[in-house]
CSV table of C-alpha atoms in Angstrom, one decimal:
chain,number,residue,atom,x,y,z
A,1,UNK,CA,65.5,115.7,70.8
A,2,UNK,CA,66.7,113.6,67.9
A,3,UNK,CA,67.4,109.9,68.8
A,4,UNK,CA,71.1,110.2,67.8
A,5,UNK,CA,71.6,113.0,70.2
A,6,UNK,CA,69.8,111.2,73.0
A,7,UNK,CA,72.3,108.2,72.2
A,8,UNK,CA,75.2,110.3,72.3
A,9,UNK,CA,74.3,111.8,75.7
A,10,UNK,CA,73.4,108.3,77.1
A,11,UNK,CA,76.9,107.1,75.7
A,12,UNK,CA,78.8,109.9,77.2
A,13,UNK,CA,80.3,108.8,80.6
A,14,UNK,CA,79.4,110.7,83.6
A,15,UNK,CA,82.0,112.8,85.4
A,16,UNK,CA,81.9,110.3,88.3
A,17,UNK,CA,82.7,107.4,86.0
A,18,UNK,CA,85.5,109.3,84.4
A,19,UNK,CA,86.8,110.1,88.0
A,20,UNK,CA,86.3,106.6,89.2
A,21,UNK,CA,88.2,105.1,86.2
A,22,UNK,CA,91.0,107.5,86.7
A,23,UNK,CA,91.4,106.5,90.3
A,24,UNK,CA,91.3,102.8,89.4
A,25,UNK,CA,94.0,103.5,86.8
A,26,UNK,CA,96.1,105.4,89.4
A,27,UNK,CA,95.8,102.5,91.8
A,28,UNK,CA,96.9,100.1,89.2
A,29,UNK,CA,100.0,102.3,88.5
A,30,UNK,CA,100.9,102.3,92.2
A,31,UNK,CA,101.2,98.4,91.9
A,32,UNK,CA,104.2,98.6,89.6
A,33,UNK,CA,106.7,100.1,92.0
A,34,UNK,CA,105.3,98.2,94.8
A,35,UNK,CA,106.1,95.0,92.7
A,36,UNK,CA,109.7,95.9,93.1
A,37,UNK,CA,109.7,96.0,96.9
A,38,UNK,CA,110.0,92.1,97.4
A,39,UNK,CA,113.6,92.3,95.9
A,40,UNK,CA,114.4,95.3,98.1
A,41,UNK,CA,113.1,93.4,101.2
A,42,UNK,CA,115.0,90.3,100.5
A,43,UNK,CA,118.3,92.1,99.9
A,44,UNK,CA,117.9,94.2,102.9
A,45,UNK,CA,117.3,91.3,105.0
A,46,UNK,CA,120.2,89.4,103.8
A,47,UNK,CA,122.4,92.4,104.7
A,48,UNK,CA,121.3,92.4,108.5
A,49,UNK,CA,123.8,91.5,111.0
A,50,UNK,CA,122.1,88.3,112.0
A,51,UNK,CA,122.1,86.8,108.5
A,52,UNK,CA,125.2,87.5,106.4
A,53,UNK,CA,126.7,90.0,109.0
A,54,UNK,CA,128.8,89.8,112.1
A,55,UNK,CA,126.2,87.9,114.3
A,56,UNK,CA,125.2,85.5,111.4
A,57,UNK,CA,127.5,84.0,108.9
A,58,UNK,CA,130.2,86.6,109.5
A,59,UNK,CA,130.3,87.6,105.7
A,60,UNK,CA,130.5,91.3,106.5
A,61,UNK,CA,131.5,92.4,102.9
A,62,UNK,CA,128.7,90.4,101.5
A,63,UNK,CA,126.4,91.8,104.0
A,64,UNK,CA,127.3,95.4,103.1
A,65,UNK,CA,126.8,94.6,99.6
A,66,UNK,CA,123.3,93.3,100.2
A,67,UNK,CA,122.3,96.0,102.6
A,68,UNK,CA,123.5,98.7,100.2
A,69,UNK,CA,121.5,97.1,97.3
A,70,UNK,CA,118.3,96.7,99.3
A,71,UNK,CA,118.7,100.2,100.9
A,72,UNK,CA,119.0,101.8,97.5
A,73,UNK,CA,115.5,100.8,96.7
A,74,UNK,CA,114.0,101.5,100.2
A,75,UNK,CA,115.8,104.9,100.5
A,76,UNK,CA,113.0,107.2,101.5
A,77,UNK,CA,114.8,110.3,100.2
A,78,UNK,CA,115.3,109.3,96.7
A,79,UNK,CA,115.0,105.4,96.1
A,80,UNK,CA,111.2,104.9,97.0
A,81,UNK,CA,110.1,108.1,95.7
A,82,UNK,CA,111.9,107.7,92.3
A,83,UNK,CA,110.3,104.3,92.0
A,84,UNK,CA,106.9,105.6,92.5
A,85,UNK,CA,107.5,108.6,90.1
A,86,UNK,CA,108.5,106.4,87.2
A,87,UNK,CA,105.8,103.8,88.1
A,88,UNK,CA,103.0,106.3,88.1
A,89,UNK,CA,104.3,108.1,84.9
A,90,UNK,CA,104.4,104.9,82.9
A,91,UNK,CA,101.1,103.8,84.4
A,92,UNK,CA,99.2,106.9,83.9
A,93,UNK,CA,100.4,108.0,80.3
A,94,UNK,CA,98.6,106.6,77.3
A,95,UNK,CA,100.9,104.5,75.2
A,96,UNK,CA,103.8,105.3,77.4
A,97,UNK,CA,107.4,104.3,76.4
A,98,UNK,CA,110.9,104.8,77.5
A,99,UNK,CA,110.7,108.5,76.9
A,100,UNK,CA,108.0,108.8,79.7
A,101,UNK,CA,110.1,107.2,82.2
A,102,UNK,CA,113.0,109.4,81.1
A,103,UNK,CA,111.0,112.5,81.5
A,104,UNK,CA,109.9,111.3,84.9
A,105,UNK,CA,113.5,110.6,86.0
A,106,UNK,CA,114.8,113.9,84.6
A,107,UNK,CA,112.0,115.9,86.5
A,108,UNK,CA,112.4,113.9,89.7
A,109,UNK,CA,116.2,114.5,89.9
A,110,UNK,CA,115.9,118.2,89.3
A,111,UNK,CA,113.1,118.4,91.9
A,112,UNK,CA,115.1,116.3,94.4
A,113,UNK,CA,118.3,118.5,94.1
A,114,UNK,CA,116.5,121.8,94.3
A,115,UNK,CA,115.0,120.6,97.7
A,116,UNK,CA,118.6,119.6,98.8
A,117,UNK,CA,119.7,123.3,98.3
A,118,UNK,CA,117.7,124.3,101.3
A,119,UNK,CA,118.6,122.5,104.6
A,120,UNK,CA,116.7,123.2,107.6
A,121,UNK,CA,118.2,125.5,110.2
A,122,UNK,CA,120.2,124.0,112.9
A,123,UNK,CA,118.6,123.8,116.3
A,124,UNK,CA,119.7,126.1,119.1
A,125,UNK,CA,122.9,125.1,120.6
A,126,UNK,CA,124.4,123.8,117.4
A,127,UNK,CA,126.2,125.5,114.4
A,128,UNK,CA,126.3,124.6,110.8
A,129,UNK,CA,129.6,122.9,109.7
A,130,UNK,CA,130.3,121.1,106.4
A,131,UNK,CA,127.3,118.8,105.8
A,132,UNK,CA,125.6,119.0,109.3
A,133,UNK,CA,125.1,120.5,112.6
A,134,UNK,CA,127.7,120.4,115.3
A,135,UNK,CA,126.8,120.4,118.9
A,136,UNK,CA,128.9,121.7,121.7
A,137,UNK,CA,130.5,118.2,122.4
A,138,UNK,CA,131.7,117.9,118.8
A,139,UNK,CA,129.1,115.6,117.5
A,140,UNK,CA,127.8,116.3,113.9
A,141,UNK,CA,124.4,115.5,112.7
A,142,UNK,CA,123.6,115.6,109.0
A,143,UNK,CA,121.4,118.3,107.7
A,144,UNK,CA,117.7,117.6,107.2
A,145,UNK,CA,115.7,118.7,104.2
A,146,UNK,CA,112.1,119.1,103.4
A,147,UNK,CA,111.1,115.6,102.2
A,148,UNK,CA,107.7,115.1,100.6
A,149,UNK,CA,108.8,111.4,100.1
A,150,UNK,CA,106.6,109.1,98.2
A,151,UNK,CA,104.0,111.8,97.9
A,152,UNK,CA,106.3,113.9,96.1
A,153,UNK,CA,107.4,111.1,93.8
A,154,UNK,CA,103.8,110.3,92.9
A,155,UNK,CA,103.0,113.9,92.1
A,156,UNK,CA,106.1,114.1,89.9
A,157,UNK,CA,105.0,111.0,88.2
A,158,UNK,CA,101.5,112.5,87.5
A,159,UNK,CA,103.1,115.6,86.1
A,160,UNK,CA,105.4,113.6,83.9
A,161,UNK,CA,102.5,111.6,82.6
A,162,UNK,CA,100.4,114.6,81.9
A,163,UNK,CA,103.2,116.8,80.1
A,164,UNK,CA,104.3,113.6,78.2
A,165,UNK,CA,100.8,113.0,77.1
A,166,UNK,CA,100.5,116.7,76.0
A,167,UNK,CA,103.7,117.3,74.3
A,168,UNK,CA,105.4,114.2,73.1
A,169,UNK,CA,104.3,114.7,69.5
A,170,UNK,CA,104.9,118.6,69.5
A,171,UNK,CA,107.0,120.0,66.5
A,172,UNK,CA,109.1,122.9,67.1
A,173,UNK,CA,110.4,125.3,64.3
A,174,UNK,CA,113.0,123.7,61.8
A,175,UNK,CA,116.2,124.9,63.5
A,176,UNK,CA,115.0,123.4,66.9
A,177,UNK,CA,113.8,120.1,65.2
A,178,UNK,CA,116.3,118.0,67.1
A,179,UNK,CA,114.2,118.6,70.3
A,180,UNK,CA,110.8,117.6,68.6
A,181,UNK,CA,108.4,115.4,70.2
A,182,UNK,CA,109.7,112.9,72.9
A,183,UNK,CA,112.9,114.7,73.3
A,184,UNK,CA,111.2,118.0,74.3
A,185,UNK,CA,109.3,116.5,77.3
A,186,UNK,CA,112.3,115.9,79.6
A,187,UNK,CA,113.3,119.6,79.2
A,188,UNK,CA,109.8,120.7,80.0
A,189,UNK,CA,109.7,118.4,83.1
A,190,UNK,CA,113.1,119.9,84.2
A,191,UNK,CA,111.4,123.4,84.4
A,192,UNK,CA,108.2,122.0,85.8
A,193,UNK,CA,110.2,120.2,88.6
A,194,UNK,CA,111.8,123.6,89.6
A,195,UNK,CA,108.4,124.9,90.2
A,196,UNK,CA,107.1,122.0,92.0
A,197,UNK,CA,110.3,122.0,94.3
A,198,UNK,CA,109.9,125.6,95.0
A,199,UNK,CA,106.1,125.0,96.0
A,200,UNK,CA,107.1,122.2,98.1
A,201,UNK,CA,109.5,124.2,100.1
A,202,UNK,CA,106.6,126.6,100.9
A,203,UNK,CA,103.7,124.2,101.6
A,204,UNK,CA,105.2,120.9,102.7
A,205,UNK,CA,106.1,122.1,106.1
A,206,UNK,CA,102.6,122.5,107.4
A,207,UNK,CA,101.5,119.4,105.3
A,208,UNK,CA,104.1,117.4,106.9
A,209,UNK,CA,103.3,118.5,110.4
A,210,UNK,CA,99.6,117.6,109.7
A,211,UNK,CA,100.6,114.2,108.4
A,212,UNK,CA,102.8,113.5,111.4
A,213,UNK,CA,99.8,114.6,113.7
A,214,UNK,CA,97.5,112.2,111.8
A,215,UNK,CA,100.1,109.4,112.1
A,216,UNK,CA,100.5,109.9,115.9
A,217,UNK,CA,96.7,109.9,116.2
A,218,UNK,CA,96.3,106.6,114.2
A,219,UNK,CA,99.1,104.9,116.1
A,220,UNK,CA,97.6,106.2,119.4
A,221,UNK,CA,94.5,104.2,118.7
A,222,UNK,CA,96.5,101.1,118.9
A,223,UNK,CA,94.4,97.9,118.1
A,224,UNK,CA,91.4,99.8,117.1
A,225,UNK,CA,93.7,101.8,114.5
A,226,UNK,CA,95.0,98.5,113.2
A,227,UNK,CA,91.4,97.1,112.9
A,228,UNK,CA,90.0,100.1,111.1
A,229,UNK,CA,92.7,100.0,108.7
A,230,UNK,CA,92.3,96.2,108.0
A,231,UNK,CA,88.6,96.7,107.3
A,232,UNK,CA,89.0,99.6,105.1
A,233,UNK,CA,91.9,97.8,103.2
A,234,UNK,CA,89.7,94.8,102.2
A,235,UNK,CA,86.6,97.2,101.5
A,236,UNK,CA,88.6,99.4,99.1
A,237,UNK,CA,89.9,96.3,97.2
A,238,UNK,CA,86.4,95.8,96.0
A,239,UNK,CA,86.7,99.0,93.7
A,240,UNK,CA,90.5,98.7,93.3
A,241,UNK,CA,91.4,101.7,95.4
A,242,UNK,CA,93.1,100.1,98.2
A,243,UNK,CA,96.5,101.5,97.3
A,244,UNK,CA,95.4,104.8,97.9
A,245,UNK,CA,95.2,103.8,101.6
A,246,UNK,CA,98.1,101.5,101.7
A,247,UNK,CA,100.8,103.8,100.2
A,248,UNK,CA,100.7,106.7,102.7
A,249,UNK,CA,100.4,104.3,105.7
A,250,UNK,CA,103.0,101.8,104.4
A,251,UNK,CA,105.4,104.2,102.9
A,252,UNK,CA,104.9,107.8,104.3
A,253,UNK,CA,103.3,108.2,107.6
A,254,UNK,CA,105.3,107.9,110.8
A,255,UNK,CA,109.1,108.2,111.4
A,256,UNK,CA,111.9,106.2,112.7
A,257,UNK,CA,115.6,107.4,113.1
A,258,UNK,CA,118.1,104.6,112.4
A,259,UNK,CA,121.3,104.3,114.4
A,260,UNK,CA,123.3,106.2,111.7
A,261,UNK,CA,120.7,109.1,112.0
A,262,UNK,CA,118.8,108.5,108.8
A,263,UNK,CA,115.1,109.0,109.2
A,264,UNK,CA,112.7,106.8,107.5
A,265,UNK,CA,108.9,106.8,107.0
A,266,UNK,CA,106.2,104.5,106.6
A,267,UNK,CA,105.1,101.2,108.4
A,268,UNK,CA,106.8,98.9,106.0
A,269,UNK,CA,110.0,100.8,105.6
A,270,UNK,CA,110.3,101.4,109.2
A,271,UNK,CA,109.9,97.7,110.0
A,272,UNK,CA,112.3,96.6,107.3
A,273,UNK,CA,114.9,99.1,108.7
A,274,UNK,CA,114.8,97.7,112.2
A,275,UNK,CA,112.0,99.7,114.0
A,276,UNK,CA,110.9,97.4,117.0
A,277,UNK,CA,107.6,99.2,117.1
A,278,UNK,CA,106.6,99.1,113.5
A,279,UNK,CA,104.2,96.5,112.1
A,280,UNK,CA,100.9,98.0,113.2
A,281,UNK,CA,99.3,98.0,109.8
A,282,UNK,CA,100.7,94.8,108.4
A,283,UNK,CA,101.0,92.1,111.1
A,284,UNK,CA,97.3,91.2,111.2
A,285,UNK,CA,97.3,90.2,107.4
A,286,UNK,CA,99.4,87.1,108.1
A,287,UNK,CA,96.8,85.0,109.8
A,288,UNK,CA,94.3,86.1,107.1
A,289,UNK,CA,96.5,85.4,104.0
A,290,UNK,CA,98.3,82.4,105.3
A,291,UNK,CA,95.6,80.6,107.1
A,292,UNK,CA,92.1,82.1,106.9
A,293,UNK,CA,91.6,82.4,103.1
A,294,UNK,CA,93.1,79.1,102.3
A,295,UNK,CA,90.5,77.5,104.7
A,296,UNK,CA,87.8,79.5,102.8
A,297,UNK,CA,89.1,77.9,99.6
A,298,UNK,CA,89.1,74.6,101.1
A,299,UNK,CA,85.4,75.2,102.2
A,300,UNK,CA,84.5,76.2,98.7
A,301,UNK,CA,86.0,73.0,97.3
A,302,UNK,CA,84.3,70.7,99.9
A,303,UNK,CA,81.0,72.5,99.1
A,304,UNK,CA,81.2,72.0,95.3
A,305,UNK,CA,78.7,69.6,93.7
A,306,UNK,CA,80.2,66.0,93.6
A,307,UNK,CA,80.7,66.0,89.9
A,308,UNK,CA,82.6,69.3,90.1
A,309,UNK,CA,84.6,68.6,93.3
A,310,UNK,CA,87.7,67.3,91.6
A,311,UNK,CA,87.8,70.3,89.0
A,312,UNK,CA,87.1,72.8,91.7
A,313,UNK,CA,89.3,71.2,94.4
A,314,UNK,CA,92.2,71.6,92.0
A,315,UNK,CA,91.6,75.3,91.3
A,316,UNK,CA,91.0,76.0,95.1
A,317,UNK,CA,94.3,74.2,95.9
A,318,UNK,CA,96.1,76.4,93.4
A,319,UNK,CA,94.8,79.8,94.7
A,320,UNK,CA,95.0,78.7,98.2
A,321,UNK,CA,98.6,77.7,98.0
A,322,UNK,CA,99.2,81.1,96.1
A,323,UNK,CA,97.8,83.0,99.1
A,324,UNK,CA,99.7,80.9,101.7
A,325,UNK,CA,103.0,81.2,100.1
A,326,UNK,CA,103.1,84.7,98.5
A,327,UNK,CA,100.1,86.6,100.1
A,328,UNK,CA,98.3,87.1,96.8
A,329,UNK,CA,94.6,86.7,97.7
A,330,UNK,CA,92.6,88.3,94.9
A,331,UNK,CA,92.1,85.0,93.2
A,332,UNK,CA,90.3,83.5,96.3
A,333,UNK,CA,88.5,86.7,97.2
A,334,UNK,CA,87.1,87.4,93.6
A,335,UNK,CA,85.7,83.8,93.6
A,336,UNK,CA,83.1,84.8,96.2
A,337,UNK,CA,83.0,88.6,96.2
A,338,UNK,CA,80.5,89.1,93.4
A,339,UNK,CA,78.2,86.1,94.1
A,340,UNK,CA,78.2,86.6,98.0
A,341,UNK,CA,79.0,90.2,98.8
A,342,UNK,CA,77.7,89.7,102.4
A,343,UNK,CA,80.3,86.8,102.8
A,344,UNK,CA,82.9,89.3,101.6
A,345,UNK,CA,81.7,91.9,104.2
A,346,UNK,CA,82.3,89.5,106.8
A,347,UNK,CA,85.7,88.7,105.5
A,348,UNK,CA,86.6,92.4,105.6
A,349,UNK,CA,85.4,92.7,109.3
A,350,UNK,CA,87.3,89.5,110.3
A,351,UNK,CA,90.4,90.9,108.7
A,352,UNK,CA,89.9,94.0,110.9
A,353,UNK,CA,89.6,91.7,114.0
A,354,UNK,CA,92.8,89.9,113.0
A,355,UNK,CA,94.7,93.2,112.7
A,356,UNK,CA,93.5,94.4,116.1
A,357,UNK,CA,94.0,91.1,117.8
A,358,UNK,CA,97.6,90.6,116.7
A,359,UNK,CA,98.4,94.2,117.7
A,360,UNK,CA,96.8,93.8,121.1
A,361,UNK,CA,98.9,90.7,121.7
A,362,UNK,CA,102.1,92.5,120.9
A,363,UNK,CA,102.7,90.6,117.8
A,364,UNK,CA,104.8,92.8,115.4
A,365,UNK,CA,105.6,91.5,111.8
A,366,UNK,CA,106.0,93.1,108.4
A,367,UNK,CA,106.5,92.3,104.7
A,368,UNK,CA,108.0,93.7,101.5
A,369,UNK,CA,105.5,92.3,99.2
A,370,UNK,CA,102.6,90.6,101.0
A,371,UNK,CA,101.7,88.6,104.1
A,372,UNK,CA,102.7,85.2,102.9
A,373,UNK,CA,105.1,82.5,103.8
A,374,UNK,CA,108.1,83.9,102.1
A,375,UNK,CA,108.0,87.2,103.9
A,376,UNK,CA,107.1,85.4,107.2
A,377,UNK,CA,110.2,83.4,107.0
A,378,UNK,CA,112.5,86.1,105.7
A,379,UNK,CA,111.5,88.6,108.3
A,380,UNK,CA,111.3,86.3,111.2
A,381,UNK,CA,114.4,87.8,112.8
A,382,UNK,CA,113.0,91.3,112.6
A,383,UNK,CA,109.6,90.4,114.0
A,384,UNK,CA,108.3,90.3,117.6
A,385,UNK,CA,106.5,87.2,118.8
A,386,UNK,CA,106.1,85.8,115.1
A,387,UNK,CA,105.3,82.4,116.4
A,388,UNK,CA,102.1,83.6,117.7
A,389,UNK,CA,100.9,84.1,114.0
A,390,UNK,CA,100.6,80.3,113.7
A,391,UNK,CA,98.0,79.6,116.4
A,392,UNK,CA,96.1,82.8,115.6
A,393,UNK,CA,96.1,81.8,112.0
A,394,UNK,CA,94.9,78.4,112.8
A,395,UNK,CA,92.1,79.8,114.9
A,396,UNK,CA,90.9,82.1,112.0
A,397,UNK,CA,91.2,79.2,109.6
A,398,UNK,CA,88.7,77.3,111.6
A,399,UNK,CA,86.3,80.3,111.9
A,400,UNK,CA,86.6,80.9,108.1
A,401,UNK,CA,86.0,77.3,107.3
A,402,UNK,CA,82.8,77.0,109.4
A,403,UNK,CA,81.4,80.3,108.3
A,404,UNK,CA,82.1,79.6,104.5
A,405,UNK,CA,80.8,76.1,104.6
A,406,UNK,CA,77.7,77.0,106.5
A,407,UNK,CA,76.9,80.1,104.4
A,408,UNK,CA,77.4,78.3,101.1
A,409,UNK,CA,75.1,75.5,102.1
A,410,UNK,CA,72.4,77.5,103.9
A,411,UNK,CA,72.1,80.3,101.3
A,412,UNK,CA,73.0,78.1,98.3
A,413,UNK,CA,75.5,80.5,97.2
A,414,UNK,CA,76.7,80.1,93.5
A,415,UNK,CA,80.5,79.9,94.3
A,416,UNK,CA,82.7,78.0,92.0
A,417,UNK,CA,81.4,74.3,91.7
A,418,UNK,CA,77.9,75.3,92.6
A,419,UNK,CA,76.8,77.4,89.8
A,420,UNK,CA,73.2,77.1,88.2
A,421,UNK,CA,72.8,74.1,86.1
A,422,UNK,CA,72.9,76.2,82.7
A,423,UNK,CA,76.2,77.7,83.8
A,424,UNK,CA,77.5,74.5,84.7
A,425,UNK,CA,76.6,72.9,81.4
A,426,UNK,CA,78.3,75.9,79.5
A,427,UNK,CA,81.4,75.4,81.7
A,428,UNK,CA,81.3,71.7,80.7
A,429,UNK,CA,81.1,72.3,77.0
A,430,UNK,CA,83.9,74.8,77.3
A,431,UNK,CA,86.0,72.1,79.1
A,432,UNK,CA,85.2,69.6,76.3
A,433,UNK,CA,86.3,72.1,73.7
């Protein structure tokens, strides 16, 4: 075989690499709509009765505005699915622009309204009236519809990205020239959405029941379920696929019926909407992100070589505060992930222990963005036993500090500040430049 042909074969990425890169891209796409949720969480919290409402400041009209604004983004029927639809479409399409988002929105609205044309049958003992089912005592409950929720939004986003990529440069005959290129894709997506909605009406009921059964099983595991999720979450972060685990559990599985009859899904959404039993898959992150990982950063700073301690101390202070205040942990985790993977494995296991311990002790807390101080303070009134997070977190901080300090010293791990002499010399030259 000629050398050029061999080189071409060697350069060609394997199917696994292509799939893996696609999954990573998908994971990054899911982060875009998730980035909107802090605003939704803050607005929703300000609209609660104990903040701006009747049991708080008494600004009832202001509370309604805030609750309505936050609820629009957290709405499980259209708000959240639409956010994920647009985010995935923009993230997955190459060189996406505004027309990509327009195609996604057009398709999603058609899909959503087709589903709304087929309400579920009223239960025995009730009859359909207007927009709901009326019981014998005269009470009316609103119709329910097939609701693929966030999953449906993600699929619509993928379809929008695919068809935009395929047809955004298509040219039609001259007399249809106005619809060339980007203007054609929203039209295509409207028809694609009809087909997908009809498919959902057929296949979603058994899928939905299966997901509900899986959710019930996961919740029934109690502390074990929380712990398994915590370990898997940190393990998948290594390869950038953790959002594939997070999104269904945080935004789709489980259900909670609000006092007004609205049904919401997902651990985070249920918590923010007032479910007292939610938080199984979020609470245990607070001790790790607010206390344990900042303690690990402190251990790394204290373990640095004396002439690097000031430099590394400033860096670790920055990333430690970032983790404590916002819950963004990747800067700390990536500082030791690749140089000490065994230490990262211990961190993943301890995250699972924190998840299991907090749930076993009856602590229930949640977040709209991540498990940092901001969400901890904002959601104090919604949480159960939130004060326990502080002593639990301090305990994990001590454990992390000791483990990291000992492991770095004993195994001479090349964490920041302890790199080999050649690398340190290069770093010093870069700093001088």
